[in-house]
Tab-separated table of N, CA and C in Angstrom:
chain	number	residue	atom	x	y	z
A	387	ASP	N	-15.924	18.692	-2.870
A	387	ASP	CA	-15.615	20.069	-2.591
A	387	ASP	C	-14.768	20.645	-3.694
A	388	GLY	N	-14.440	21.905	-3.620
A	388	GLY	CA	-13.738	22.589	-4.691
A	388	GLY	C	-12.381	22.032	-5.020
A	389	ILE	N	-11.680	21.555	-4.014
A	389	ILE	CA	-10.332	21.029	-4.253
A	389	ILE	C	-10.386	19.773	-5.105
A	390	THR	N	-11.232	18.829	-4.736
A	390	THR	CA	-11.282	17.580	-5.499
A	390	THR	C	-11.934	17.779	-6.859
A	391	GLU	N	-12.789	18.778	-6.981
A	391	GLU	CA	-13.451	19.016	-8.263
A	391	GLU	C	-12.519	19.650	-9.287
A	392	THR	N	-11.493	20.362	-8.831
A	392	THR	CA	-10.585	21.028	-9.767
A	392	THR	C	-9.207	20.383	-9.841
A	393	ALA	N	-8.943	19.390	-9.000
A	393	ALA	CA	-7.612	18.771	-8.953
A	393	ALA	C	-7.197	18.211	-10.306
A	394	ASP	N	-8.134	17.617	-11.024
A	394	ASP	CA	-7.761	17.033	-12.319
A	394	ASP	C	-7.292	18.106	-13.291
A	395	ARG	N	-7.950	19.265	-13.300
A	395	ARG	CA	-7.539	20.343	-14.208
A	395	ARG	C	-6.184	20.918	-13.816
A	396	VAL	N	-5.971	21.065	-12.520
A	396	VAL	CA	-4.690	21.589	-12.046
A	396	VAL	C	-3.563	20.633	-12.404
A	397	MET	N	-3.736	19.352	-12.078
A	397	MET	CA	-2.691	18.374	-12.376
A	397	MET	C	-2.458	18.236	-13.876
A	398	ALA	N	-3.520	18.268	-14.646
A	398	ALA	CA	-3.375	18.178	-16.103
A	398	ALA	C	-2.613	19.372	-16.640
A	399	GLY	N	-2.749	20.501	-15.966
A	399	GLY	CA	-2.061	21.712	-16.412
A	399	GLY	C	-0.591	21.756	-16.053
A	400	VAL	N	-0.217	21.107	-14.953
A	400	VAL	CA	1.172	21.201	-14.511
A	400	VAL	C	1.999	19.953	-14.813
A	401	ALA	N	1.382	18.816	-14.924
A	401	ALA	CA	2.113	17.558	-15.130
A	401	ALA	C	2.013	17.130	-16.586
A	402	THR	N	2.540	17.947	-17.463
A	402	THR	CA	2.407	17.641	-18.885
A	402	THR	C	3.607	16.887	-19.453
A	403	THR	N	4.740	16.924	-18.761
A	403	THR	CA	5.918	16.239	-19.310
A	403	THR	C	6.219	14.929	-18.604
A	404	ASP	N	6.070	14.908	-17.287
A	404	ASP	CA	6.342	13.689	-16.525
A	404	ASP	C	5.071	13.255	-15.809
A	405	LEU	N	4.477	12.191	-16.283
A	405	LEU	CA	3.230	11.703	-15.710
A	405	LEU	C	3.462	10.741	-14.550
A	406	THR	N	4.703	10.418	-14.262
A	406	THR	CA	5.020	9.449	-13.209
A	406	THR	C	4.397	9.801	-11.861
A	407	PRO	N	4.470	11.059	-11.394
A	407	PRO	CA	3.850	11.358	-10.095
A	407	PRO	C	2.345	11.071	-10.068
A	408	ILE	N	1.671	11.356	-11.164
A	408	ILE	CA	0.233	11.080	-11.223
A	408	ILE	C	0.000	9.570	-11.211
A	409	PHE	N	0.781	8.844	-11.992
A	409	PHE	CA	0.645	7.393	-12.024
A	409	PHE	C	0.883	6.793	-10.640
A	410	GLU	N	1.873	7.316	-9.925
A	410	GLU	CA	2.188	6.794	-8.595
A	410	GLU	C	1.039	7.022	-7.617
A	411	ILE	N	0.396	8.175	-7.704
A	411	ILE	CA	-0.757	8.446	-6.831
A	411	ILE	C	-1.888	7.469	-7.140
A	412	ILE	N	-2.134	7.240	-8.413
A	412	ILE	CA	-3.207	6.313	-8.801
A	412	ILE	C	-2.930	4.913	-8.272
A	413	LEU	N	-1.684	4.486	-8.320
A	413	LEU	CA	-1.322	3.140	-7.882
A	413	LEU	C	-1.227	2.999	-6.367
A	414	ASP	N	-1.162	4.112	-5.657
A	414	ASP	CA	-1.012	4.087	-4.200
A	414	ASP	C	-2.334	3.729	-3.538
A	415	GLU	N	-2.437	2.500	-3.086
A	415	GLU	CA	-3.681	2.033	-2.472
A	415	GLU	C	-3.974	2.719	-1.143
A	416	ASN	N	-2.981	3.399	-0.570
A	416	ASN	CA	-3.188	4.123	0.683
A	416	ASN	C	-3.632	5.563	0.449
A	417	ALA	N	-3.569	6.016	-0.790
A	417	ALA	CA	-3.999	7.379	-1.106
A	417	ALA	C	-5.523	7.460	-1.051
A	418	ASP	N	-6.009	8.639	-0.746
A	418	ASP	CA	-7.449	8.875	-0.680
A	418	ASP	C	-8.108	8.518	-2.010
A	419	LEU	N	-9.244	7.853	-1.932
A	419	LEU	CA	-9.946	7.399	-3.136
A	419	LEU	C	-10.343	8.565	-4.040
A	420	PHE	N	-10.778	9.683	-3.446
A	420	PHE	CA	-11.158	10.837	-4.252
A	420	PHE	C	-9.953	11.446	-4.963
A	421	VAL	N	-8.817	11.438	-4.286
A	421	VAL	CA	-7.585	11.945	-4.901
A	421	VAL	C	-7.182	11.034	-6.055
A	422	ARG	N	-7.225	9.728	-5.831
A	422	ARG	CA	-6.867	8.781	-6.889
A	422	ARG	C	-7.782	8.932	-8.093
A	423	SER	N	-9.088	9.055	-7.850
A	423	SER	CA	-10.017	9.204	-8.982
A	423	SER	C	-9.787	10.528	-9.694
A	424	GLY	N	-9.416	11.567	-8.941
A	424	GLY	CA	-9.089	12.845	-9.575
A	424	GLY	C	-7.874	12.739	-10.476
A	425	MET	N	-6.914	11.919	-10.067
A	425	MET	CA	-5.711	11.737	-10.880
A	425	MET	C	-6.024	10.939	-12.147
A	426	ILE	N	-6.964	10.012	-12.047
A	426	ILE	CA	-7.400	9.301	-13.252
A	426	ILE	C	-8.048	10.293	-14.216
A	427	SER	N	-8.871	11.171	-13.689
A	427	SER	CA	-9.477	12.212	-14.531
A	427	SER	C	-8.400	13.090	-15.153
A	428	ALA	N	-7.349	13.379	-14.380
A	428	ALA	CA	-6.262	14.220	-14.894
A	428	ALA	C	-5.558	13.563	-16.075
A	429	ILE	N	-5.243	12.260	-15.953
A	429	ILE	CA	-4.537	11.633	-17.079
A	429	ILE	C	-5.448	11.490	-18.295
A	430	LEU	N	-6.740	11.329	-18.066
A	430	LEU	CA	-7.659	11.281	-19.205
A	430	LEU	C	-7.735	12.647	-19.887
A	431	ARG	N	-7.757	13.692	-19.076
A	431	ARG	CA	-7.756	15.054	-19.625
A	431	ARG	C	-6.471	15.306	-20.420
A	432	ILE	N	-5.347	14.854	-19.865
A	432	ILE	CA	-4.067	15.016	-20.559
A	432	ILE	C	-4.093	14.273	-21.892
A	433	ALA	N	-4.640	13.077	-21.907
A	433	ALA	CA	-4.702	12.300	-23.147
A	433	ALA	C	-5.521	13.006	-24.214
A	434	VAL	N	-6.560	13.712	-23.792
A	434	VAL	CA	-7.406	14.435	-24.747
A	434	VAL	C	-6.732	15.720	-25.204
A	435	GLU	N	-6.168	16.458	-24.255
A	435	GLU	CA	-5.613	17.779	-24.566
A	435	GLU	C	-4.212	17.725	-25.162
A	436	LEU	N	-3.479	16.664	-24.878
A	436	LEU	CA	-2.111	16.521	-25.390
A	436	LEU	C	-1.970	15.182	-26.106
A	437	PRO	N	-2.372	15.124	-27.358
A	437	PRO	CA	-2.348	13.846	-28.094
A	437	PRO	C	-0.989	13.153	-28.090
A	438	GLU	N	0.088	13.907	-27.972
A	438	GLU	CA	1.418	13.291	-27.952
A	438	GLU	C	1.648	12.488	-26.669
A	439	ARG	N	0.868	12.750	-25.610
A	439	ARG	CA	0.980	12.001	-24.354
A	439	ARG	C	0.017	10.816	-24.294
A	440	ARG	N	-0.899	10.754	-25.244
A	440	ARG	CA	-1.928	9.711	-25.251
A	440	ARG	C	-1.351	8.300	-25.166
A	441	PRO	N	-0.297	7.958	-25.911
A	441	PRO	CA	0.239	6.595	-25.804
A	441	PRO	C	0.681	6.233	-24.383
A	442	ASP	N	1.276	7.198	-23.659
A	442	ASP	CA	1.688	6.946	-22.272
A	442	ASP	C	0.479	6.655	-21.393
A	443	VAL	N	-0.574	7.423	-21.587
A	443	VAL	CA	-1.793	7.249	-20.793
A	443	VAL	C	-2.454	5.913	-21.116
A	444	VAL	N	-2.541	5.585	-22.387
A	444	VAL	CA	-3.167	4.322	-22.796
A	444	VAL	C	-2.388	3.134	-22.222
A	445	THR	N	-1.077	3.176	-22.306
A	445	THR	CA	-0.247	2.100	-21.757
A	445	THR	C	-0.480	1.958	-20.265
A	446	PHE	N	-0.495	3.088	-19.548
A	446	PHE	CA	-0.723	3.032	-18.109
A	446	PHE	C	-2.082	2.423	-17.789
A	447	ILE	N	-3.124	2.878	-18.468
A	447	ILE	CA	-4.473	2.383	-18.188
A	447	ILE	C	-4.568	0.884	-18.477
A	448	GLU	N	-3.966	0.440	-19.571
A	448	GLU	CA	-3.981	-0.991	-19.883
A	448	GLU	C	-3.286	-1.799	-18.789
A	449	GLU	N	-2.123	-1.306	-18.330
A	449	GLU	CA	-1.394	-2.008	-17.267
A	449	GLU	C	-2.164	-1.948	-15.950
A	450	PHE	N	-2.783	-0.815	-15.655
A	450	PHE	CA	-3.575	-0.655	-14.434
A	450	PHE	C	-4.748	-1.627	-14.427
A	451	ARG	N	-5.431	-1.725	-15.557
A	451	ARG	CA	-6.558	-2.663	-15.652
A	451	ARG	C	-6.089	-4.094	-15.457
A	452	SER	N	-4.948	-4.439	-16.050
A	452	SER	CA	-4.417	-5.796	-15.898
A	452	SER	C	-4.089	-6.084	-14.444
A	453	ARG	N	-3.435	-5.136	-13.766
A	453	ARG	CA	-3.103	-5.306	-12.350
A	453	ARG	C	-4.356	-5.475	-11.512
A	454	SER	N	-5.331	-4.618	-11.760
A	454	SER	CA	-6.571	-4.666	-10.993
A	454	SER	C	-7.284	-5.990	-11.208
A	455	PHE	N	-7.312	-6.461	-12.449
A	455	PHE	CA	-7.954	-7.726	-12.759
A	455	PHE	C	-7.239	-8.876	-12.056
A	456	LEU	N	-5.909	-8.842	-12.074
A	456	LEU	CA	-5.141	-9.896	-11.420
A	456	LEU	C	-5.372	-9.890	-9.912
A	457	LYS	N	-5.500	-8.708	-9.317
A	457	LYS	CA	-5.786	-8.630	-7.880
A	457	LYS	C	-7.147	-9.227	-7.573
A	458	ILE	N	-8.118	-8.961	-8.434
A	458	ILE	CA	-9.456	-9.522	-8.236
A	458	ILE	C	-9.390	-11.042	-8.312
A	459	LEU	N	-8.686	-11.560	-9.317
A	459	LEU	CA	-8.558	-13.013	-9.452
A	459	LEU	C	-7.838	-13.615	-8.257
A	460	ASP	N	-6.783	-12.955	-7.796
A	460	ASP	CA	-6.041	-13.437	-6.647
A	460	ASP	C	-6.925	-13.461	-5.405
A	461	GLY	N	-7.721	-12.431	-5.225
A	461	GLY	CA	-8.640	-12.379	-4.095
A	461	GLY	C	-9.672	-13.488	-4.153
A	462	ARG	N	-10.169	-13.751	-5.349
A	462	ARG	CA	-11.149	-14.837	-5.507
A	462	ARG	C	-10.510	-16.184	-5.198
A	463	LYS	N	-9.252	-16.376	-5.606
A	463	LYS	CA	-8.570	-17.637	-5.322
A	463	LYS	C	-8.423	-17.833	-3.825
A	464	ARG	N	-8.055	-16.735	-3.113
A	464	ARG	CA	-7.893	-16.840	-1.665
A	464	ARG	C	-9.226	-17.138	-0.983
A	465	ILE	N	-10.278	-16.521	-1.449
A	465	ILE	CA	-11.592	-16.751	-0.852
A	465	ILE	C	-12.054	-18.177	-1.117
A	466	SER	N	-11.841	-18.661	-2.333
A	466	SER	CA	-12.309	-20.015	-2.670
A	466	SER	C	-11.496	-21.091	-1.955
A	467	SER	N	-10.289	-20.749	-1.503
A	467	SER	CA	-9.475	-21.747	-0.812
A	467	SER	C	-9.819	-21.849	0.672
A	468	ILE	N	-10.663	-20.953	1.128
A	468	ILE	CA	-11.042	-20.962	2.562
A	468	ILE	C	-12.075	-22.037	2.830
């Protein structure tokens, strides 16, 4: 719907100095999946439109990928131990 389709542009427009709130939404596993994906789009948009923020976005994405990968490995370990 219109809200989720424009959320990334709105957040990219207002959260240009402190990306922490966006990062927190992305990391919140209880947050709506569409909202979380919109926030990922927002930080990618910020990285493109504000090159000075790109290092913050890249660092976050690298850490997010590492966390996600570790969760997958942890889940596989738990499943294989059953």
